[in-house]
Amino acid sequence: MNVPRPAWQEWLPDAAAGLIVAALGLVIAILNYGGFNEHAPVPLGMLSPLRELALLAVVAVVTGAAVGASRPVPGAALALVWMLAGIHVVVGVPILVTELAIAVVAFGTARWGSRAVVWLSALSIPAGAAVAVVFLAPDIRRVLSGFLRLRALVDLGETWQPFAAVIGAALLGVPWMAGMVLRVAARARTTVDLASADVARAEADRAQARQIARLREDQARLARDVHDVVGHSLAVILAQAESGQYLPDGDPAALKTTLANIATSARTSLQNVRQVLSATQEGLAASTPDLDSLVEGLRTSGHKVVSTQTGAPQPMPPELDLIAFRTLQEMVTNAMKHGRHDHPITVERRWPDGDWEATLRISVSNAAAAAQAADWTAGQGLTGMRQRVESVGGRLDVDRHEVAGEPRFTATAWIPVRRPLA
């Protein structure tokens, strides 16, 4: 785990650098006091040696303070540099070699300064060079000829000053430009990091949205499965219970058979619900009974069923087989709930002839009572059937027509027998 460092630890190297510059300036001032005094202007020469040395110490300390403040407070560092220039011009203190460390201030103002400080530091570089060559010519000559070994430049006469201004601006301009380059690079890295963070956040949001969509799809599928299983079983149980009311009182065997059928239907329904819930929790596909058993169960419930099948049955992938079963289950459930019990339910299955994109055509038809005709095309069951079939590229139609003056409904589904091509 990365623990952020305190601010004072980040500024410690700059403060140490400032102390080193101030110490070097003091040493140079003490060791070269006599040489400075020879070139000093009149105001400084009129001072006592102790005060003169004190002013040199002030120059050294201010230079070190400016270097130390170049990172934590670049604006203050720039102000100290101009105060230093004022001391040189007004009091006439000679230039120390350690004042070349002001280049560090130029770097710091460009690298860490605010926009205003950056602009002020950029303007200060040529302005400072001009002040130096105009007001501090003797000291500039000494630095160029002694420390920088540019005696030939000084021997050019009065024309040396423009060259000296260019050299001074370069001494400060190069570190200033380096600071600007690092500033722009850091800002670019920050922009890239922010963009990467936005991309990562967008990816996380997209993954979360996909997960939510999958959860909602699983919930919708579970709701459809439970609806189909429970709705079909209750319709069968209701039909058997209603038929039991018309059994002769003297036929206890028929009554026991009806009650046994009701118990069997309820037990099967409970097992199917448990199987659906278990398969959903474990992420597995529930085993699917065949379509023939569904038709036979409908007959067992006491309904008249006319079932036809054309073509050779074909093995289907588990998910398509389940959709075909649930679709037929909901079709016969609607037929039992909304159809007339004195009319047979017609179930037709037509298998394809082997074509790659062929479909299994399932059709259920029955007569409906006039009062229940509108119920055939409404409700959650029909919507669930259509969603199931269309999710695999199939189609579902419900047709209403008149037969002998009575409304008759036919639900037809076309279900692919193979997985749709991606």
Coordinates of C-alpha atoms in Angstrom, one line a residue:
M1 CA 0.0 0.0 0.0
N2 CA 1.4 3.4 -1.0
V3 CA 1.3 6.0 1.7
P4 CA 1.5 9.5 0.5
R5 CA 4.6 11.4 1.7
P6 CA 4.1 14.6 3.7
A7 CA 4.6 17.8 1.8
W8 CA 7.6 18.8 3.8
Q9 CA 9.4 15.7 2.7
E10 CA 8.8 16.6 -0.9
W11 CA 10.2 20.1 -0.4
L12 CA 13.2 18.9 1.7
P13 CA 15.6 18.5 -1.2
D14 CA 14.8 22.1 -2.4
A15 CA 15.3 23.5 1.1
A16 CA 18.6 21.6 1.4
A17 CA 19.7 23.0 -2.0
G18 CA 18.9 26.5 -0.8
L19 CA 20.9 26.0 2.3
I20 CA 23.9 24.7 0.3
V21 CA 23.7 27.7 -2.1
A22 CA 23.5 30.2 0.9
A23 CA 26.5 28.5 2.6
L24 CA 28.6 28.5 -0.6
G25 CA 27.7 32.2 -1.1
L26 CA 28.9 33.0 2.4
V27 CA 32.1 31.1 1.9
I28 CA 32.8 32.9 -1.4
A29 CA 31.9 36.3 0.1
I30 CA 34.3 35.8 3.0
L31 CA 37.2 34.3 1.0
N32 CA 36.9 37.0 -1.7
Y33 CA 36.0 39.9 0.4
G34 CA 39.0 41.9 -0.6
G35 CA 38.4 41.4 -4.3
F36 CA 34.8 42.4 -4.0
N37 CA 35.8 45.5 -2.2
E38 CA 38.2 46.6 -5.0
H39 CA 35.3 46.5 -7.6
A40 CA 32.6 47.8 -5.3
P41 CA 30.7 51.0 -6.1
V42 CA 31.1 54.1 -3.9
P43 CA 28.0 53.5 -1.8
L44 CA 29.2 50.1 -0.7
G45 CA 32.8 51.4 -0.2
M46 CA 31.4 54.1 2.2
L47 CA 30.1 51.4 4.5
S48 CA 32.1 49.8 7.3
P49 CA 33.7 46.4 6.5
L50 CA 31.3 44.7 8.9
R51 CA 28.2 46.1 7.3
E52 CA 29.6 45.4 3.8
L53 CA 30.2 41.8 4.7
A54 CA 26.7 41.7 6.2
L55 CA 25.2 42.8 2.9
L56 CA 27.2 40.1 1.1
A57 CA 25.7 37.6 3.5
V58 CA 22.2 38.9 2.8
V59 CA 22.8 38.4 -0.9
A60 CA 24.0 34.8 -0.3
V61 CA 21.0 34.0 2.1
V62 CA 18.4 35.6 -0.3
T63 CA 19.9 33.5 -3.2
G64 CA 19.6 30.3 -1.1
A65 CA 16.1 31.2 0.0
A66 CA 15.0 31.8 -3.6
V67 CA 16.4 28.4 -4.6
G68 CA 14.8 26.6 -1.6
A69 CA 11.4 28.2 -2.4
S70 CA 11.5 27.5 -6.2
R71 CA 9.3 24.4 -5.8
P72 CA 7.0 24.9 -2.9
V73 CA 6.3 28.7 -3.6
P74 CA 7.6 29.6 -7.1
G75 CA 6.0 33.0 -6.9
A76 CA 7.9 33.9 -3.7
A77 CA 11.1 32.6 -5.3
L78 CA 10.7 34.9 -8.3
A79 CA 10.0 37.8 -5.9
L80 CA 13.2 37.0 -4.0
V81 CA 15.2 37.0 -7.2
W82 CA 13.9 40.5 -8.1
M83 CA 14.6 41.7 -4.6
L84 CA 18.2 40.4 -5.1
A85 CA 18.4 42.4 -8.3
G86 CA 17.3 45.5 -6.4
I87 CA 19.9 45.0 -3.8
H88 CA 22.6 44.8 -6.4
V89 CA 21.4 47.9 -8.2
V90 CA 20.5 50.1 -5.3
V91 CA 23.2 49.1 -2.8
G92 CA 25.9 48.1 -5.2
V93 CA 26.7 44.7 -3.7
P94 CA 29.0 42.7 -6.1
I95 CA 27.7 39.6 -7.8
L96 CA 28.6 36.2 -6.2
V97 CA 29.3 33.2 -8.4
T98 CA 26.8 31.2 -6.5
E99 CA 24.1 33.5 -7.8
L100 CA 24.2 31.4 -11.0
A101 CA 21.9 29.0 -8.9
I102 CA 19.1 31.4 -9.8
A103 CA 18.8 29.2 -12.9
V104 CA 17.1 26.7 -10.5
V105 CA 14.5 29.4 -9.8
A106 CA 13.9 29.8 -13.5
F107 CA 13.3 26.0 -13.8
G108 CA 11.1 25.9 -10.7
T109 CA 8.8 28.8 -11.8
A110 CA 8.3 27.2 -15.2
R111 CA 7.8 23.7 -13.8
W112 CA 5.6 24.4 -10.7
G113 CA 4.4 28.0 -10.9
S114 CA 0.9 29.2 -11.6
R115 CA 0.0 30.6 -15.0
A116 CA 0.7 34.1 -13.8
V117 CA 4.1 33.1 -12.3
V118 CA 5.0 31.3 -15.6
W119 CA 4.3 34.5 -17.6
L120 CA 6.1 36.7 -15.1
S121 CA 9.1 34.4 -15.1
A122 CA 9.2 34.3 -18.9
L123 CA 9.2 38.2 -19.0
S124 CA 11.8 38.3 -16.1
I125 CA 14.5 36.4 -18.1
P126 CA 15.2 39.1 -20.7
A127 CA 14.4 41.9 -18.3
G128 CA 16.8 40.5 -15.7
A129 CA 19.5 40.1 -18.4
A130 CA 19.0 43.7 -19.5
V131 CA 19.2 45.0 -15.9
A132 CA 22.4 43.1 -15.3
V133 CA 24.3 44.4 -18.3
V134 CA 23.1 48.0 -17.9
F135 CA 23.4 48.5 -14.1
L136 CA 26.0 45.9 -13.2
A137 CA 28.5 46.1 -16.0
P138 CA 31.7 45.8 -14.0
D139 CA 30.5 42.7 -12.2
I140 CA 29.2 41.1 -15.4
R141 CA 32.6 41.8 -17.0
R142 CA 34.3 40.0 -14.1
V143 CA 32.0 37.0 -14.3
L144 CA 32.4 36.7 -18.0
S145 CA 36.1 37.0 -18.0
G146 CA 36.9 35.1 -14.8
F147 CA 34.3 32.4 -14.1
L148 CA 33.0 31.8 -17.7
R149 CA 36.4 32.3 -19.3
L150 CA 35.0 34.6 -22.0
R151 CA 37.8 37.2 -22.0
A152 CA 37.6 37.6 -25.8
L153 CA 34.0 38.7 -25.5
V154 CA 34.8 41.3 -22.9
D155 CA 37.6 42.7 -25.1
L156 CA 35.1 43.6 -27.9
G157 CA 34.6 47.0 -26.2
E158 CA 31.2 48.5 -25.8
T159 CA 29.6 45.9 -28.1
W160 CA 30.0 43.1 -25.5
Q161 CA 26.8 44.1 -23.6
P162 CA 24.3 42.8 -26.2
F163 CA 26.2 39.5 -26.3
A164 CA 26.3 39.4 -22.5
A165 CA 22.5 40.0 -22.4
V166 CA 22.0 37.1 -24.8
I167 CA 24.3 34.8 -22.7
G168 CA 22.5 35.8 -19.5
A169 CA 19.1 35.1 -21.1
A170 CA 20.3 31.8 -22.3
L171 CA 21.7 30.8 -18.9
L172 CA 18.2 31.3 -17.4
G173 CA 16.2 30.5 -20.6
V174 CA 17.5 26.9 -20.9
P175 CA 16.4 25.7 -17.4
W176 CA 13.2 27.7 -17.9
M177 CA 12.4 25.8 -21.1
A178 CA 13.3 22.5 -19.4
G179 CA 10.8 23.3 -16.7
M180 CA 8.2 24.1 -19.3
V181 CA 8.8 20.8 -21.1
L182 CA 8.4 18.8 -17.9
R183 CA 5.3 20.8 -17.1
V184 CA 3.7 20.0 -20.4
A185 CA 4.8 16.4 -20.2
A186 CA 3.3 16.1 -16.7
R187 CA 0.1 17.6 -17.8
A188 CA 0.0 15.2 -20.8
R189 CA 0.5 12.3 -18.4
T190 CA -2.2 13.6 -16.2
T191 CA -4.6 13.9 -19.2
V192 CA -3.7 10.3 -20.3
D193 CA -4.2 9.0 -16.8
L194 CA -7.6 10.7 -16.6
A195 CA -8.5 9.4 -20.0
S196 CA -7.4 5.9 -18.9
A197 CA -9.4 6.2 -15.7
D198 CA -12.5 7.3 -17.8
V199 CA -12.0 4.3 -20.1
A200 CA -11.7 2.0 -17.2
R201 CA -14.7 3.5 -15.5
A202 CA -16.7 3.2 -18.8
E203 CA -15.6 -0.5 -19.1
A204 CA -16.7 -1.2 -15.5
D205 CA -20.0 0.5 -16.1
R206 CA -20.5 -1.5 -19.3
A207 CA -19.6 -4.7 -17.6
Q208 CA -22.0 -3.9 -14.8
A209 CA -24.7 -3.0 -17.3
R210 CA -24.2 -6.4 -19.0
Q211 CA -24.3 -8.2 -15.7
I212 CA -27.6 -6.4 -14.8
A213 CA -29.0 -7.3 -18.2
R214 CA -28.1 -10.9 -17.7
L215 CA -29.7 -10.9 -14.3
R216 CA -32.8 -9.4 -15.6
E217 CA -32.9 -11.9 -18.5
D218 CA -32.4 -14.7 -16.0
Q219 CA -35.2 -13.4 -13.9
A220 CA -37.5 -13.0 -16.9
R221 CA -36.7 -16.6 -18.0
L222 CA -37.3 -17.9 -14.5
A223 CA -40.6 -16.1 -14.3
R224 CA -41.7 -17.5 -17.7
D225 CA -40.7 -21.0 -16.7
V226 CA -42.5 -20.9 -13.4
H227 CA -45.5 -19.4 -15.0
D228 CA -45.6 -22.1 -17.7
V229 CA -45.1 -25.0 -15.3
V230 CA -47.5 -23.8 -12.6
G231 CA -50.1 -22.4 -15.1
H232 CA -50.2 -25.7 -17.0
S233 CA -50.4 -27.8 -13.9
L234 CA -53.1 -25.7 -12.3
A235 CA -55.1 -25.8 -15.6
V236 CA -54.8 -29.6 -15.6
I237 CA -55.8 -29.9 -11.9
L238 CA -58.7 -27.5 -12.4
A239 CA -60.0 -29.5 -15.4
Q240 CA -59.8 -32.8 -13.5
A241 CA -61.5 -31.3 -10.4
E242 CA -64.3 -29.9 -12.5
S243 CA -64.8 -33.3 -14.3
G244 CA -64.9 -35.0 -10.9
Q245 CA -68.1 -33.0 -10.1
Y246 CA -70.0 -34.8 -12.8
L247 CA -68.9 -38.4 -11.8
P248 CA -71.8 -40.7 -10.7
D249 CA -72.1 -40.9 -6.9
G250 CA -72.0 -44.7 -7.1
D251 CA -68.7 -44.9 -8.8
P252 CA -66.0 -44.5 -6.2
A253 CA -63.3 -46.0 -8.4
A254 CA -63.7 -43.2 -11.0
L255 CA -63.5 -40.6 -8.2
K256 CA -60.3 -42.2 -6.8
T257 CA -58.9 -42.2 -10.3
T258 CA -59.6 -38.5 -10.7
L259 CA -58.1 -37.7 -7.3
A260 CA -55.1 -39.8 -8.2
N261 CA -54.7 -37.9 -11.4
I262 CA -55.0 -34.6 -9.5
A263 CA -52.3 -35.7 -7.0
T264 CA -50.0 -36.9 -9.8
S265 CA -50.4 -33.5 -11.6
A266 CA -49.7 -31.6 -8.4
R267 CA -46.7 -33.8 -7.6
T268 CA -45.3 -33.4 -11.2
S269 CA -45.8 -29.6 -11.0
L270 CA -43.9 -29.4 -7.7
Q271 CA -41.1 -31.5 -9.1
N272 CA -40.9 -29.3 -12.3
V273 CA -40.8 -26.1 -10.2
R274 CA -38.0 -27.5 -8.0
Q275 CA -36.1 -28.6 -11.1
V276 CA -36.5 -25.1 -12.7
L277 CA -35.3 -23.4 -9.6
S278 CA -32.4 -25.7 -9.1
A279 CA -31.3 -25.4 -12.7
T280 CA -31.5 -21.6 -12.5
Q281 CA -29.4 -21.4 -9.3
E282 CA -26.7 -23.8 -10.6
G283 CA -26.7 -22.2 -14.1
L284 CA -27.6 -25.5 -15.8
A285 CA -30.3 -26.3 -18.4
A286 CA -33.3 -28.0 -17.0
S287 CA -34.1 -31.4 -18.4
T288 CA -37.0 -31.3 -20.8
P289 CA -39.8 -34.0 -21.1
D290 CA -40.6 -34.9 -24.7
L291 CA -43.6 -33.4 -26.5
D292 CA -45.4 -36.7 -26.6
S293 CA -45.6 -36.9 -22.8
L294 CA -47.1 -33.5 -22.7
V295 CA -49.9 -34.5 -25.1
E296 CA -50.5 -37.7 -23.2
G297 CA -50.7 -35.8 -19.9
L298 CA -53.3 -33.6 -21.5
R299 CA -55.4 -36.7 -22.4
T300 CA -55.0 -38.0 -18.9
S301 CA -56.5 -34.8 -17.5
G302 CA -59.7 -35.7 -19.3
H303 CA -59.5 -33.5 -22.3
K304 CA -60.2 -34.8 -25.8
V305 CA -57.0 -34.3 -27.9
V306 CA -56.6 -34.8 -31.6
S307 CA -52.8 -35.0 -32.2
T308 CA -51.1 -35.3 -35.6
Q309 CA -47.4 -35.4 -36.4
T310 CA -45.9 -35.2 -39.9
G311 CA -42.3 -35.6 -40.9
A312 CA -39.5 -37.4 -39.0
P313 CA -38.8 -36.0 -35.6
Q314 CA -35.3 -34.5 -35.3
P315 CA -33.0 -34.1 -32.3
M316 CA -32.8 -30.5 -31.2
P317 CA -30.3 -28.6 -29.0
P318 CA -31.4 -28.5 -25.4
E319 CA -32.3 -24.8 -25.4
L320 CA -34.4 -25.1 -28.5
D321 CA -36.0 -28.4 -27.2
L322 CA -36.9 -26.5 -24.0
I323 CA -38.4 -23.6 -25.9
A324 CA -40.5 -26.0 -28.1
F325 CA -41.8 -27.8 -25.0
R326 CA -42.6 -24.6 -23.0
T327 CA -44.3 -23.1 -26.1
L328 CA -46.5 -26.2 -26.6
Q329 CA -47.2 -26.3 -22.9
E330 CA -48.5 -22.7 -22.8
M331 CA -50.5 -23.3 -26.0
V332 CA -52.4 -26.3 -24.5
T333 CA -52.8 -24.4 -21.2
N334 CA -54.5 -21.5 -22.9
A335 CA -56.6 -24.0 -24.8
M336 CA -57.7 -25.7 -21.5
K337 CA -58.3 -22.4 -19.7
H338 CA -60.2 -20.5 -22.5
G339 CA -61.5 -23.2 -24.7
R340 CA -64.7 -25.3 -24.6
H341 CA -64.4 -28.6 -22.8
D342 CA -66.9 -30.3 -25.0
H343 CA -64.7 -29.7 -28.1
P344 CA -61.4 -31.4 -28.7
I345 CA -58.1 -29.7 -28.7
T346 CA -56.2 -30.1 -31.9
V347 CA -52.4 -30.4 -31.7
E348 CA -50.3 -30.5 -34.9
R349 CA -46.6 -30.9 -35.2
R350 CA -44.9 -30.7 -38.6
W351 CA -41.2 -31.5 -38.7
P352 CA -38.9 -30.1 -41.5
D353 CA -37.5 -32.2 -44.3
G354 CA -33.9 -31.7 -43.3
D355 CA -33.3 -28.2 -44.7
W356 CA -30.6 -26.4 -42.7
E357 CA -32.8 -23.4 -41.8
A358 CA -36.0 -25.4 -41.4
T359 CA -38.3 -25.0 -38.4
L360 CA -40.6 -27.2 -36.3
R361 CA -44.1 -26.0 -36.8
I362 CA -46.4 -26.4 -33.7
S363 CA -50.0 -25.6 -34.0
V364 CA -52.7 -25.8 -31.3
S365 CA -56.4 -25.1 -32.1
N366 CA -59.6 -25.2 -30.2
A367 CA -63.1 -23.6 -30.0
A368 CA -63.6 -20.9 -27.4
A369 CA -66.7 -19.8 -25.6
A370 CA -67.9 -16.4 -26.7
A371 CA -67.4 -15.0 -23.2
Q372 CA -63.8 -16.1 -23.2
A373 CA -62.8 -15.3 -26.7
A374 CA -61.0 -12.1 -25.7
D375 CA -58.9 -14.0 -23.1
W376 CA -57.1 -16.0 -25.8
T377 CA -55.1 -13.1 -27.1
A378 CA -54.3 -11.5 -23.7
G379 CA -52.2 -12.3 -20.7
Q380 CA -48.7 -12.9 -19.7
G381 CA -48.6 -16.4 -21.2
L382 CA -48.9 -15.3 -24.8
T383 CA -46.3 -12.6 -24.3
G384 CA -43.9 -15.1 -22.7
M385 CA -44.4 -17.5 -25.6
R386 CA -43.7 -14.8 -28.2
Q387 CA -40.6 -13.7 -26.3
R388 CA -39.3 -17.3 -26.1
V389 CA -39.8 -18.0 -29.8
E390 CA -38.5 -14.7 -31.1
S391 CA -35.3 -15.0 -28.9
V392 CA -34.1 -17.9 -31.1
G393 CA -35.3 -16.4 -34.4
G394 CA -38.7 -18.0 -34.5
R395 CA -42.2 -16.6 -34.9
L396 CA -45.6 -16.9 -33.2
D397 CA -49.0 -16.2 -34.6
V398 CA -52.5 -16.3 -33.1
D399 CA -55.4 -16.5 -35.6
R400 CA -59.1 -16.1 -34.8
H401 CA -61.7 -17.5 -37.3
E402 CA -65.3 -18.6 -37.2
V403 CA -66.3 -22.3 -37.5
A404 CA -70.0 -23.1 -37.6
G405 CA -70.7 -19.7 -36.0
E406 CA -68.3 -20.3 -33.1
P407 CA -65.0 -18.5 -32.6
R408 CA -62.0 -20.8 -33.0
F409 CA -58.4 -19.9 -32.2
T410 CA -55.2 -21.3 -33.6
A411 CA -51.8 -20.6 -32.1
T412 CA -48.9 -21.4 -34.4
A413 CA -45.2 -21.3 -33.6
W414 CA -42.2 -21.8 -35.9
I415 CA -39.2 -22.9 -33.9
P416 CA -35.7 -23.5 -35.5
V417 CA -34.5 -27.1 -35.0
R418 CA -30.9 -25.9 -35.0
R419 CA -29.0 -23.1 -33.3
P420 CA -29.3 -19.8 -35.3
L421 CA -26.1 -18.9 -37.1
A422 CA -24.1 -16.1 -35.3

